[in-house]
Amino acid sequence: MSEVVTGDAVVVEVRVAQPPIRAVALMIDMLVQVVLMVGVFLAVGYSSVISDPALAAAVSILISVLVIAGYPVIFETATRGRSLGKLALGLRVVSDDGGPERFRQALFRGLAGVLEFWTFFGAPALIASLISQRGKRLGDVFAGTIVISERGPSGMSQPVMMPPALEGWARTLELSQLPAEVAGAARQYLMRWHDLSPAVQHEMGVRIATQVAAYVTPPPPPGVPAHAYLSAVLAERRRRDQARYPQAGPGHGVRPQAGPHPPPAPYGRPYAQPHAPQAAPPQPSPQQPAPPASAPRTTPGGFAPPQ
């Protein structure tokens, strides 16, 4: 996984395409290009329209340039960063800010690809992609692009879901100061939560939730478990990223809000109905002292222990 910062200063996580899968996509594209060139050369050779050898050679050179350099430029511009090979393997070329690839960037990548793949047989591209942390070849460096994978692994866990009791509170959060490293640690914890023992779940959850709470305001309602707090924060962070920048992922439409949300109630307790009659609390008799109010058990970090 890698991170890109959009023009709206939103950090979006993307899955960088690995060199092996990019090599397979390149082989598919080069095979298509070779087939196109062979077909065009045969058509020109057997055509009786062009009888001058010099003109036939010029046409052949022009067609070769168009197929070698124009094929990736035309396809990536028309399909927003996908050639036939990338389309078959679920890859896409995007800008460094996560936006769609533009014609200028596709042109830089196409011209650099002539030198990288057709002149030096892919050696510069391989060396550059192994050195770069994002797997960039020289064309990506010059154009300011990155190749991402739009298909997640088959064993990828389900996305973090919003606890219904915390949805109203989560919409009031201030998440701009949350570091990506802390959010990544919280996501890894939630992905492994079911594989941990109860003691490790609680200890690790409280530690990570305390780190997240140092950057996120307002604090959670009383009695919220650490894993529910982290789920609400990450789910709201993902919702805002998808609302501001739809290319960040397969987001769903944002539900319209009819008005401000009511203040959050303690976790696990339903909100009181505004028009429902409420029974008066029983008054203690003079002979029996009133029972002391019991406060919910919390940890030193303010998060409820697992039940």
PDB file of C-alpha atoms in Angstrom:
ATOM      1  CA  MET A   1       0.000   0.000   0.000  1.00  0.00           C
ATOM      2  CA  SER A   2       1.079   3.562  -0.665  1.00  0.00           C
ATOM      3  CA  GLU A   3      -0.401   6.969   0.020  1.00  0.00           C
ATOM      4  CA  VAL A   4      -1.109   9.886  -2.287  1.00  0.00           C
ATOM      5  CA  VAL A   5      -2.077  13.390  -1.217  1.00  0.00           C
ATOM      6  CA  THR A   6      -4.847  14.881  -3.319  1.00  0.00           C
ATOM      7  CA  GLY A   7      -5.261  18.526  -4.203  1.00  0.00           C
ATOM      8  CA  ASP A   8      -7.680  18.863  -1.284  1.00  0.00           C
ATOM      9  CA  ALA A   9      -4.960  17.683   1.141  1.00  0.00           C
ATOM     10  CA  VAL A  10      -6.734  14.350   1.588  1.00  0.00           C
ATOM     11  CA  VAL A  11      -4.501  11.319   2.145  1.00  0.00           C
ATOM     12  CA  VAL A  12      -5.707   8.418  -0.009  1.00  0.00           C
ATOM     13  CA  GLU A  13      -4.329   4.912   0.225  1.00  0.00           C
ATOM     14  CA  VAL A  14      -3.670   3.132  -3.068  1.00  0.00           C
ATOM     15  CA  ARG A  15      -2.273  -0.290  -3.934  1.00  0.00           C
ATOM     16  CA  VAL A  16       0.871   0.111  -6.024  1.00  0.00           C
ATOM     17  CA  ALA A  17       1.204  -2.401  -8.868  1.00  0.00           C
ATOM     18  CA  GLN A  18       4.152  -4.735  -8.415  1.00  0.00           C
ATOM     19  CA  PRO A  19       6.826  -5.143 -11.159  1.00  0.00           C
ATOM     20  CA  PRO A  20       5.865  -8.765 -12.071  1.00  0.00           C
ATOM     21  CA  ILE A  21       2.234  -7.929 -12.847  1.00  0.00           C
ATOM     22  CA  ARG A  22       3.328  -4.805 -14.717  1.00  0.00           C
ATOM     23  CA  ALA A  23       5.701  -6.943 -16.787  1.00  0.00           C
ATOM     24  CA  VAL A  24       2.841  -9.258 -17.757  1.00  0.00           C
ATOM     25  CA  ALA A  25       0.702  -6.265 -18.779  1.00  0.00           C
ATOM     26  CA  LEU A  26       3.619  -4.904 -20.810  1.00  0.00           C
ATOM     27  CA  MET A  27       4.032  -8.239 -22.610  1.00  0.00           C
ATOM     28  CA  ILE A  28       0.348  -8.173 -23.581  1.00  0.00           C
ATOM     29  CA  ASP A  29       0.661  -4.626 -24.904  1.00  0.00           C
ATOM     30  CA  MET A  30       3.843  -5.390 -26.844  1.00  0.00           C
ATOM     31  CA  LEU A  31       2.217  -8.476 -28.369  1.00  0.00           C
ATOM     32  CA  VAL A  32      -0.696  -6.340 -29.539  1.00  0.00           C
ATOM     33  CA  GLN A  33       1.726  -3.793 -30.983  1.00  0.00           C
ATOM     34  CA  VAL A  34       3.712  -6.434 -32.852  1.00  0.00           C
ATOM     35  CA  VAL A  35       0.531  -7.908 -34.317  1.00  0.00           C
ATOM     36  CA  LEU A  36      -0.590  -4.445 -35.428  1.00  0.00           C
ATOM     37  CA  MET A  37       2.743  -3.666 -37.063  1.00  0.00           C
ATOM     38  CA  VAL A  38       2.905  -7.016 -38.880  1.00  0.00           C
ATOM     39  CA  GLY A  39      -0.624  -6.573 -40.145  1.00  0.00           C
ATOM     40  CA  VAL A  40       0.031  -3.041 -41.359  1.00  0.00           C
ATOM     41  CA  PHE A  41       3.321  -4.003 -43.033  1.00  0.00           C
ATOM     42  CA  LEU A  42       1.659  -6.856 -44.877  1.00  0.00           C
ATOM     43  CA  ALA A  43      -1.145  -4.555 -45.976  1.00  0.00           C
ATOM     44  CA  VAL A  44       1.348  -1.955 -47.227  1.00  0.00           C
ATOM     45  CA  GLY A  45       3.526  -4.583 -48.925  1.00  0.00           C
ATOM     46  CA  TYR A  46       0.668  -6.135 -50.836  1.00  0.00           C
ATOM     47  CA  SER A  47      -0.976  -2.824 -51.632  1.00  0.00           C
ATOM     48  CA  SER A  48      -0.689  -1.547 -55.184  1.00  0.00           C
ATOM     49  CA  VAL A  49      -1.474   2.043 -54.183  1.00  0.00           C
ATOM     50  CA  ILE A  50       2.074   2.758 -52.995  1.00  0.00           C
ATOM     51  CA  SER A  51       4.486   1.849 -55.787  1.00  0.00           C
ATOM     52  CA  ASP A  52       7.411   4.100 -54.884  1.00  0.00           C
ATOM     53  CA  PRO A  53       9.884   2.243 -52.601  1.00  0.00           C
ATOM     54  CA  ALA A  54      10.898   5.458 -50.816  1.00  0.00           C
ATOM     55  CA  LEU A  55       7.284   6.332 -50.095  1.00  0.00           C
ATOM     56  CA  ALA A  56       6.612   2.815 -48.860  1.00  0.00           C
ATOM     57  CA  ALA A  57       9.608   3.046 -46.506  1.00  0.00           C
ATOM     58  CA  ALA A  58       8.412   6.413 -45.183  1.00  0.00           C
ATOM     59  CA  VAL A  59       4.917   5.041 -44.607  1.00  0.00           C
ATOM     60  CA  SER A  60       6.364   2.018 -42.811  1.00  0.00           C
ATOM     61  CA  ILE A  61       8.432   4.238 -40.507  1.00  0.00           C
ATOM     62  CA  LEU A  62       5.443   6.445 -39.778  1.00  0.00           C
ATOM     63  CA  ILE A  63       3.267   3.454 -38.983  1.00  0.00           C
ATOM     64  CA  SER A  64       5.946   1.990 -36.705  1.00  0.00           C
ATOM     65  CA  VAL A  65       6.205   5.236 -34.737  1.00  0.00           C
ATOM     66  CA  LEU A  66       2.423   5.492 -34.449  1.00  0.00           C
ATOM     67  CA  VAL A  67       2.084   1.914 -33.230  1.00  0.00           C
ATOM     68  CA  ILE A  68       5.032   1.971 -30.809  1.00  0.00           C
ATOM     69  CA  ALA A  69       4.561   5.450 -29.323  1.00  0.00           C
ATOM     70  CA  GLY A  70       0.980   6.257 -30.265  1.00  0.00           C
ATOM     71  CA  TYR A  71      -0.630   3.033 -29.040  1.00  0.00           C
ATOM     72  CA  PRO A  72       0.002   3.637 -25.295  1.00  0.00           C
ATOM     73  CA  VAL A  73      -0.676   7.371 -25.599  1.00  0.00           C
ATOM     74  CA  ILE A  74      -4.009   6.949 -27.380  1.00  0.00           C
ATOM     75  CA  PHE A  75      -5.265   4.089 -25.207  1.00  0.00           C
ATOM     76  CA  GLU A  76      -4.203   5.603 -21.867  1.00  0.00           C
ATOM     77  CA  THR A  77      -5.681   8.979 -22.767  1.00  0.00           C
ATOM     78  CA  ALA A  78      -8.974   7.537 -23.999  1.00  0.00           C
ATOM     79  CA  THR A  79      -9.423   5.083 -21.111  1.00  0.00           C
ATOM     80  CA  ARG A  80      -8.041   7.277 -18.299  1.00  0.00           C
ATOM     81  CA  GLY A  81      -4.793   5.383 -17.753  1.00  0.00           C
ATOM     82  CA  ARG A  82      -5.470   1.860 -19.012  1.00  0.00           C
ATOM     83  CA  SER A  83      -4.053   0.081 -22.036  1.00  0.00           C
ATOM     84  CA  LEU A  84      -5.234  -3.348 -23.140  1.00  0.00           C
ATOM     85  CA  GLY A  85      -2.674  -5.109 -20.934  1.00  0.00           C
ATOM     86  CA  LYS A  86      -3.484  -2.963 -17.907  1.00  0.00           C
ATOM     87  CA  LEU A  87      -7.200  -3.436 -18.515  1.00  0.00           C
ATOM     88  CA  ALA A  88      -6.771  -7.213 -18.556  1.00  0.00           C
ATOM     89  CA  LEU A  89      -4.855  -7.241 -15.268  1.00  0.00           C
ATOM     90  CA  GLY A  90      -6.751  -4.511 -13.420  1.00  0.00           C
ATOM     91  CA  LEU A  91      -4.037  -1.834 -13.524  1.00  0.00           C
ATOM     92  CA  ARG A  92      -4.397   1.904 -14.029  1.00  0.00           C
ATOM     93  CA  VAL A  93      -2.033   4.845 -14.430  1.00  0.00           C
ATOM     94  CA  VAL A  94      -2.883   7.819 -12.199  1.00  0.00           C
ATOM     95  CA  SER A  95      -1.178  11.071 -11.316  1.00  0.00           C
ATOM     96  CA  ASP A  96       0.909  11.403  -8.187  1.00  0.00           C
ATOM     97  CA  ASP A  97      -2.027  13.216  -6.567  1.00  0.00           C
ATOM     98  CA  GLY A  98      -4.400  10.346  -7.365  1.00  0.00           C
ATOM     99  CA  GLY A  99      -6.118  12.129 -10.247  1.00  0.00           C
ATOM    100  CA  PRO A 100      -6.679  10.656 -13.707  1.00  0.00           C
ATOM    101  CA  GLU A 101      -3.816  10.555 -16.172  1.00  0.00           C
ATOM    102  CA  ARG A 102      -3.710  13.498 -18.596  1.00  0.00           C
ATOM    103  CA  PHE A 103      -2.599  13.578 -22.236  1.00  0.00           C
ATOM    104  CA  ARG A 104       0.686  15.281 -21.411  1.00  0.00           C
ATOM    105  CA  GLN A 105       1.554  12.568 -18.911  1.00  0.00           C
ATOM    106  CA  ALA A 106       0.564   9.804 -21.334  1.00  0.00           C
ATOM    107  CA  LEU A 107       2.770  11.404 -23.999  1.00  0.00           C
ATOM    108  CA  PHE A 108       5.781  11.509 -21.658  1.00  0.00           C
ATOM    109  CA  ARG A 109       5.250   7.865 -20.714  1.00  0.00           C
ATOM    110  CA  GLY A 110       4.851   6.801 -24.332  1.00  0.00           C
ATOM    111  CA  LEU A 111       8.006   8.562 -25.519  1.00  0.00           C
ATOM    112  CA  ALA A 112      10.017   7.249 -22.598  1.00  0.00           C
ATOM    113  CA  GLY A 113       8.691   3.748 -23.254  1.00  0.00           C
ATOM    114  CA  VAL A 114      10.248   3.783 -26.741  1.00  0.00           C
ATOM    115  CA  LEU A 115      13.690   4.102 -25.160  1.00  0.00           C
ATOM    116  CA  GLU A 116      13.027   1.919 -22.141  1.00  0.00           C
ATOM    117  CA  PHE A 117      11.413  -1.089 -23.835  1.00  0.00           C
ATOM    118  CA  TRP A 118      12.085  -0.964 -27.569  1.00  0.00           C
ATOM    119  CA  THR A 119      15.652   0.402 -27.480  1.00  0.00           C
ATOM    120  CA  PHE A 120      17.158  -0.994 -24.266  1.00  0.00           C
ATOM    121  CA  PHE A 121      14.806  -3.995 -23.904  1.00  0.00           C
ATOM    122  CA  GLY A 122      13.320  -2.859 -20.601  1.00  0.00           C
ATOM    123  CA  ALA A 123      16.565  -2.661 -18.599  1.00  0.00           C
ATOM    124  CA  PRO A 124      16.175   1.011 -17.531  1.00  0.00           C
ATOM    125  CA  ALA A 125      12.554   0.431 -16.542  1.00  0.00           C
ATOM    126  CA  LEU A 126      13.457  -2.610 -14.424  1.00  0.00           C
ATOM    127  CA  ILE A 127      16.298  -0.857 -12.622  1.00  0.00           C
ATOM    128  CA  ALA A 128      14.236   2.271 -11.940  1.00  0.00           C
ATOM    129  CA  SER A 129      11.232   0.304 -10.660  1.00  0.00           C
ATOM    130  CA  LEU A 130      13.426  -1.697  -8.281  1.00  0.00           C
ATOM    131  CA  ILE A 131      15.015   1.456  -6.879  1.00  0.00           C
ATOM    132  CA  SER A 132      11.793   3.441  -6.517  1.00  0.00           C
ATOM    133  CA  GLN A 133       9.656   2.808  -3.451  1.00  0.00           C
ATOM    134  CA  ARG A 134       6.532   3.146  -5.591  1.00  0.00           C
ATOM    135  CA  GLY A 135       7.800   1.000  -8.428  1.00  0.00           C
ATOM    136  CA  LYS A 136       8.146   3.919 -10.849  1.00  0.00           C
ATOM    137  CA  ARG A 137       9.919   3.494 -14.152  1.00  0.00           C
ATOM    138  CA  LEU A 138      11.596   6.414 -15.894  1.00  0.00           C
ATOM    139  CA  GLY A 139       8.434   7.319 -17.772  1.00  0.00           C
ATOM    140  CA  ASP A 140       6.519   7.562 -14.486  1.00  0.00           C
ATOM    141  CA  VAL A 141       9.234   9.733 -12.962  1.00  0.00           C
ATOM    142  CA  PHE A 142       9.206  12.161 -15.899  1.00  0.00           C
ATOM    143  CA  ALA A 143       5.409  12.242 -16.184  1.00  0.00           C
ATOM    144  CA  GLY A 144       4.623  12.357 -12.454  1.00  0.00           C
ATOM    145  CA  THR A 145       2.457   9.232 -12.524  1.00  0.00           C
ATOM    146  CA  ILE A 146       2.118   5.969 -10.657  1.00  0.00           C
ATOM    147  CA  VAL A 147       0.654   2.606 -11.671  1.00  0.00           C
ATOM    148  CA  ILE A 148      -1.876   1.224  -9.190  1.00  0.00           C
ATOM    149  CA  SER A 149      -3.802  -2.015  -8.939  1.00  0.00           C
ATOM    150  CA  GLU A 150      -7.582  -1.717  -8.834  1.00  0.00           C
ATOM    151  CA  ARG A 151      -8.089  -5.328  -7.806  1.00  0.00           C
ATOM    152  CA  GLY A 152      -7.503  -6.233  -4.164  1.00  0.00           C
ATOM    153  CA  PRO A 153      -6.225  -9.649  -3.084  1.00  0.00           C
ATOM    154  CA  SER A 154      -8.776 -12.405  -2.664  1.00  0.00           C
ATOM    155  CA  GLY A 155      -8.024 -12.749   1.039  1.00  0.00           C
ATOM    156  CA  MET A 156      -8.536  -9.104   1.802  1.00  0.00           C
ATOM    157  CA  SER A 157     -10.697  -8.514   4.850  1.00  0.00           C
ATOM    158  CA  GLN A 158     -13.967  -6.619   4.801  1.00  0.00           C
ATOM    159  CA  PRO A 159     -13.809  -2.824   5.199  1.00  0.00           C
ATOM    160  CA  VAL A 160     -14.188  -1.333   8.647  1.00  0.00           C
ATOM    161  CA  MET A 161     -17.855  -0.763   9.421  1.00  0.00           C
ATOM    162  CA  MET A 162     -19.396   2.101  11.373  1.00  0.00           C
ATOM    163  CA  PRO A 163     -21.000   1.119  14.710  1.00  0.00           C
ATOM    164  CA  PRO A 164     -24.600   2.391  14.492  1.00  0.00           C
ATOM    165  CA  ALA A 165     -24.542   3.818  18.016  1.00  0.00           C
ATOM    166  CA  LEU A 166     -21.537   6.035  17.149  1.00  0.00           C
ATOM    167  CA  GLU A 167     -22.589   7.270  13.720  1.00  0.00           C
ATOM    168  CA  GLY A 168     -23.954  10.598  14.914  1.00  0.00           C
ATOM    169  CA  TRP A 169     -20.938  11.265  17.105  1.00  0.00           C
ATOM    170  CA  ALA A 170     -18.505  10.295  14.329  1.00  0.00           C
ATOM    171  CA  ARG A 171     -19.848  12.967  11.988  1.00  0.00           C
ATOM    172  CA  THR A 172     -18.666  15.653  14.428  1.00  0.00           C
ATOM    173  CA  LEU A 173     -15.067  14.418  14.535  1.00  0.00           C
ATOM    174  CA  GLU A 174     -12.047  16.533  13.633  1.00  0.00           C
ATOM    175  CA  LEU A 175      -9.741  14.150  11.761  1.00  0.00           C
ATOM    176  CA  SER A 176      -7.332  16.488   9.983  1.00  0.00           C
ATOM    177  CA  GLN A 177      -4.571  15.977  12.569  1.00  0.00           C
ATOM    178  CA  LEU A 178      -4.687  12.163  12.547  1.00  0.00           C
ATOM    179  CA  PRO A 179      -1.350  10.850  11.181  1.00  0.00           C
ATOM    180  CA  ALA A 180      -1.465   8.183   8.504  1.00  0.00           C
ATOM    181  CA  GLU A 181       0.852   5.945  10.544  1.00  0.00           C
ATOM    182  CA  VAL A 182      -1.505   5.929  13.534  1.00  0.00           C
ATOM    183  CA  ALA A 183      -4.509   5.278  11.293  1.00  0.00           C
ATOM    184  CA  GLY A 184      -2.633   2.419   9.637  1.00  0.00           C
ATOM    185  CA  ALA A 185      -1.833   0.850  13.006  1.00  0.00           C
ATOM    186  CA  ALA A 186      -5.502   1.062  13.986  1.00  0.00           C
ATOM    187  CA  ARG A 187      -6.544  -0.562  10.699  1.00  0.00           C
ATOM    188  CA  GLN A 188      -4.079  -3.421  11.171  1.00  0.00           C
ATOM    189  CA  TYR A 189      -5.363  -3.969  14.701  1.00  0.00           C
ATOM    190  CA  LEU A 190      -8.977  -4.163  13.535  1.00  0.00           C
ATOM    191  CA  MET A 191      -8.047  -6.587  10.736  1.00  0.00           C
ATOM    192  CA  ARG A 192      -6.382  -8.919  13.263  1.00  0.00           C
ATOM    193  CA  TRP A 193      -8.867  -8.348  16.085  1.00  0.00           C
ATOM    194  CA  HIS A 194     -10.621 -11.716  15.777  1.00  0.00           C
ATOM    195  CA  ASP A 195      -7.294 -13.575  15.821  1.00  0.00           C
ATOM    196  CA  LEU A 196      -6.136 -12.056  19.133  1.00  0.00           C
ATOM    197  CA  SER A 197      -6.820 -13.291  22.619  1.00  0.00           C
ATOM    198  CA  PRO A 198      -9.234 -11.213  24.761  1.00  0.00           C
ATOM    199  CA  ALA A 199      -6.406  -9.863  26.912  1.00  0.00           C
ATOM    200  CA  VAL A 200      -4.351  -8.810  23.878  1.00  0.00           C
ATOM    201  CA  GLN A 201      -7.449  -7.374  22.224  1.00  0.00           C
ATOM    202  CA  HIS A 202      -8.081  -5.131  25.202  1.00  0.00           C
ATOM    203  CA  GLU A 203      -4.483  -4.123  25.901  1.00  0.00           C
ATOM    204  CA  MET A 204      -3.548  -3.381  22.303  1.00  0.00           C
ATOM    205  CA  GLY A 205      -6.895  -1.725  21.587  1.00  0.00           C
ATOM    206  CA  VAL A 206      -6.615   0.664  24.532  1.00  0.00           C
ATOM    207  CA  ARG A 207      -3.053   1.578  23.588  1.00  0.00           C
ATOM    208  CA  ILE A 208      -3.891   2.332  19.956  1.00  0.00           C
ATOM    209  CA  ALA A 209      -7.166   4.062  20.838  1.00  0.00           C
ATOM    210  CA  THR A 210      -5.298   6.314  23.273  1.00  0.00           C
ATOM    211  CA  GLN A 211      -2.873   7.289  20.490  1.00  0.00           C
ATOM    212  CA  VAL A 212      -5.760   8.019  18.116  1.00  0.00           C
ATOM    213  CA  ALA A 213      -7.632  10.024  20.775  1.00  0.00           C
ATOM    214  CA  ALA A 214      -4.617  12.321  21.110  1.00  0.00           C
ATOM    215  CA  TYR A 215      -5.251  13.589  17.547  1.00  0.00           C
ATOM    216  CA  VAL A 216      -9.042  13.252  17.250  1.00  0.00           C
ATOM    217  CA  THR A 217     -11.659  15.471  18.894  1.00  0.00           C
ATOM    218  CA  PRO A 218     -14.186  15.359  20.512  1.00  0.00           C
ATOM    219  CA  PRO A 219     -13.557  12.437  22.888  1.00  0.00           C
ATOM    220  CA  PRO A 220     -15.772   9.353  22.603  1.00  0.00           C
ATOM    221  CA  PRO A 221     -18.921   8.923  24.668  1.00  0.00           C
ATOM    222  CA  PRO A 222     -18.425   7.212  28.030  1.00  0.00           C
ATOM    223  CA  GLY A 223     -18.189   3.442  28.051  1.00  0.00           C
ATOM    224  CA  VAL A 224     -17.152   2.965  24.392  1.00  0.00           C
ATOM    225  CA  PRO A 225     -14.943  -0.109  23.795  1.00  0.00           C
ATOM    226  CA  ALA A 226     -11.631   0.580  22.122  1.00  0.00           C
ATOM    227  CA  HIS A 227     -12.355  -1.475  19.003  1.00  0.00           C
ATOM    228  CA  ALA A 228     -15.716   0.284  18.491  1.00  0.00           C
ATOM    229  CA  TYR A 229     -14.056   3.685  18.860  1.00  0.00           C
ATOM    230  CA  LEU A 230     -11.378   2.808  16.308  1.00  0.00           C
ATOM    231  CA  SER A 231     -13.971   1.396  13.916  1.00  0.00           C
ATOM    232  CA  ALA A 232     -16.000   4.601  14.084  1.00  0.00           C
ATOM    233  CA  VAL A 233     -12.958   6.816  13.485  1.00  0.00           C
ATOM    234  CA  LEU A 234     -11.659   4.820  10.505  1.00  0.00           C
ATOM    235  CA  ALA A 235     -15.104   4.382   8.954  1.00  0.00           C
ATOM    236  CA  GLU A 236     -15.784   8.118   9.175  1.00  0.00           C
ATOM    237  CA  ARG A 237     -12.325   8.870   7.760  1.00  0.00           C
ATOM    238  CA  ARG A 238     -13.013   6.582   4.793  1.00  0.00           C
ATOM    239  CA  ARG A 239     -16.451   8.116   4.261  1.00  0.00           C
ATOM    240  CA  ARG A 240     -15.044  11.624   4.101  1.00  0.00           C
ATOM    241  CA  ASP A 241     -12.252  10.583   1.731  1.00  0.00           C
ATOM    242  CA  GLN A 242     -14.747   8.972  -0.628  1.00  0.00           C
ATOM    243  CA  ALA A 243     -17.080  11.978  -0.425  1.00  0.00           C
ATOM    244  CA  ARG A 244     -14.332  14.483  -1.199  1.00  0.00           C
ATOM    245  CA  TYR A 245     -12.498  12.371  -3.754  1.00  0.00           C
ATOM    246  CA  PRO A 246     -14.564   9.638  -5.443  1.00  0.00           C
ATOM    247  CA  GLN A 247     -11.452   8.118  -7.136  1.00  0.00           C
ATOM    248  CA  ALA A 248     -10.193   7.023  -3.707  1.00  0.00           C
ATOM    249  CA  GLY A 249     -12.279   3.863  -3.836  1.00  0.00           C
ATOM    250  CA  PRO A 250     -15.573   2.322  -4.708  1.00  0.00           C
ATOM    251  CA  GLY A 251     -17.490   4.685  -2.486  1.00  0.00           C
ATOM    252  CA  HIS A 252     -21.223   4.863  -2.133  1.00  0.00           C
ATOM    253  CA  GLY A 253     -23.265   8.010  -2.215  1.00  0.00           C
ATOM    254  CA  VAL A 254     -23.261  10.166   0.877  1.00  0.00           C
ATOM    255  CA  ARG A 255     -26.586  10.140   2.601  1.00  0.00           C
ATOM    256  CA  PRO A 256     -28.217  13.579   2.875  1.00  0.00           C
ATOM    257  CA  GLN A 257     -28.515  15.058   6.321  1.00  0.00           C
ATOM    258  CA  ALA A 258     -31.820  16.619   7.296  1.00  0.00           C
ATOM    259  CA  GLY A 259     -30.329  18.524  10.181  1.00  0.00           C
ATOM    260  CA  PRO A 260     -27.717  18.433  12.911  1.00  0.00           C
ATOM    261  CA  HIS A 261     -27.334  15.162  14.739  1.00  0.00           C
ATOM    262  CA  PRO A 262     -28.334  14.947  18.373  1.00  0.00           C
ATOM    263  CA  PRO A 263     -25.589  14.706  20.984  1.00  0.00           C
ATOM    264  CA  PRO A 264     -24.302  11.134  21.244  1.00  0.00           C
ATOM    265  CA  ALA A 265     -25.689   8.962  23.979  1.00  0.00           C
ATOM    266  CA  PRO A 266     -23.547   6.527  25.969  1.00  0.00           C
ATOM    267  CA  TYR A 267     -22.503   3.526  23.897  1.00  0.00           C
ATOM    268  CA  GLY A 268     -25.059   0.743  23.989  1.00  0.00           C
ATOM    269  CA  ARG A 269     -27.891   2.933  25.316  1.00  0.00           C
ATOM    270  CA  PRO A 270     -30.647   4.024  22.896  1.00  0.00           C
ATOM    271  CA  TYR A 271     -31.557   7.650  22.525  1.00  0.00           C
ATOM    272  CA  ALA A 272     -34.649   8.760  24.407  1.00  0.00           C
ATOM    273  CA  GLN A 273     -37.670   9.369  22.231  1.00  0.00           C
ATOM    274  CA  PRO A 274     -38.429  13.125  22.244  1.00  0.00           C
ATOM    275  CA  HIS A 275     -42.250  12.700  22.455  1.00  0.00           C
ATOM    276  CA  ALA A 276     -42.572   9.442  24.342  1.00  0.00           C
ATOM    277  CA  PRO A 277     -43.778   9.787  27.937  1.00  0.00           C
ATOM    278  CA  GLN A 278     -41.154   8.826  30.455  1.00  0.00           C
ATOM    279  CA  ALA A 279     -42.022   7.260  33.778  1.00  0.00           C
ATOM    280  CA  ALA A 280     -40.791   9.032  36.871  1.00  0.00           C
ATOM    281  CA  PRO A 281     -37.939   7.272  38.660  1.00  0.00           C
ATOM    282  CA  PRO A 282     -39.024   5.436  41.820  1.00  0.00           C
ATOM    283  CA  GLN A 283     -38.493   7.385  44.996  1.00  0.00           C
ATOM    284  CA  PRO A 284     -36.677   5.567  47.827  1.00  0.00           C
ATOM    285  CA  SER A 285     -38.664   4.996  50.970  1.00  0.00           C
ATOM    286  CA  PRO A 286     -37.539   6.636  54.187  1.00  0.00           C
ATOM    287  CA  GLN A 287     -36.700   3.236  55.687  1.00  0.00           C
ATOM    288  CA  GLN A 288     -34.486   2.144  52.752  1.00  0.00           C
ATOM    289  CA  PRO A 289     -31.457   4.223  51.710  1.00  0.00           C
ATOM    290  CA  ALA A 290     -31.117   5.072  48.036  1.00  0.00           C
ATOM    291  CA  PRO A 291     -28.782   2.721  46.147  1.00  0.00           C
ATOM    292  CA  PRO A 292     -25.502   4.404  45.136  1.00  0.00           C
ATOM    293  CA  ALA A 293     -25.157   5.264  41.450  1.00  0.00           C
ATOM    294  CA  SER A 294     -22.781   2.873  39.751  1.00  0.00           C
ATOM    295  CA  ALA A 295     -20.417   4.409  37.194  1.00  0.00           C
ATOM    296  CA  PRO A 296     -19.402   2.356  34.166  1.00  0.00           C
ATOM    297  CA  ARG A 297     -16.097   0.592  34.555  1.00  0.00           C
ATOM    298  CA  THR A 298     -13.431   2.187  32.406  1.00  0.00           C
ATOM    299  CA  THR A 299      -9.741   1.738  31.857  1.00  0.00           C
ATOM    300  CA  PRO A 300      -7.111   4.410  32.554  1.00  0.00           C
ATOM    301  CA  GLY A 301      -7.415   5.449  28.896  1.00  0.00           C
ATOM    302  CA  GLY A 302     -11.143   6.065  29.248  1.00  0.00           C
ATOM    303  CA  PHE A 303     -12.294   3.054  27.185  1.00  0.00           C
ATOM    304  CA  ALA A 304     -14.566   0.334  28.528  1.00  0.00           C
ATOM    305  CA  PRO A 305     -13.068  -3.125  29.072  1.00  0.00           C
ATOM    306  CA  PRO A 306     -14.418  -6.028  26.975  1.00  0.00           C
ATOM    307  CA  GLN A 307     -17.571  -7.646  28.348  1.00  0.00           C
TER     308      GLN A 307
END
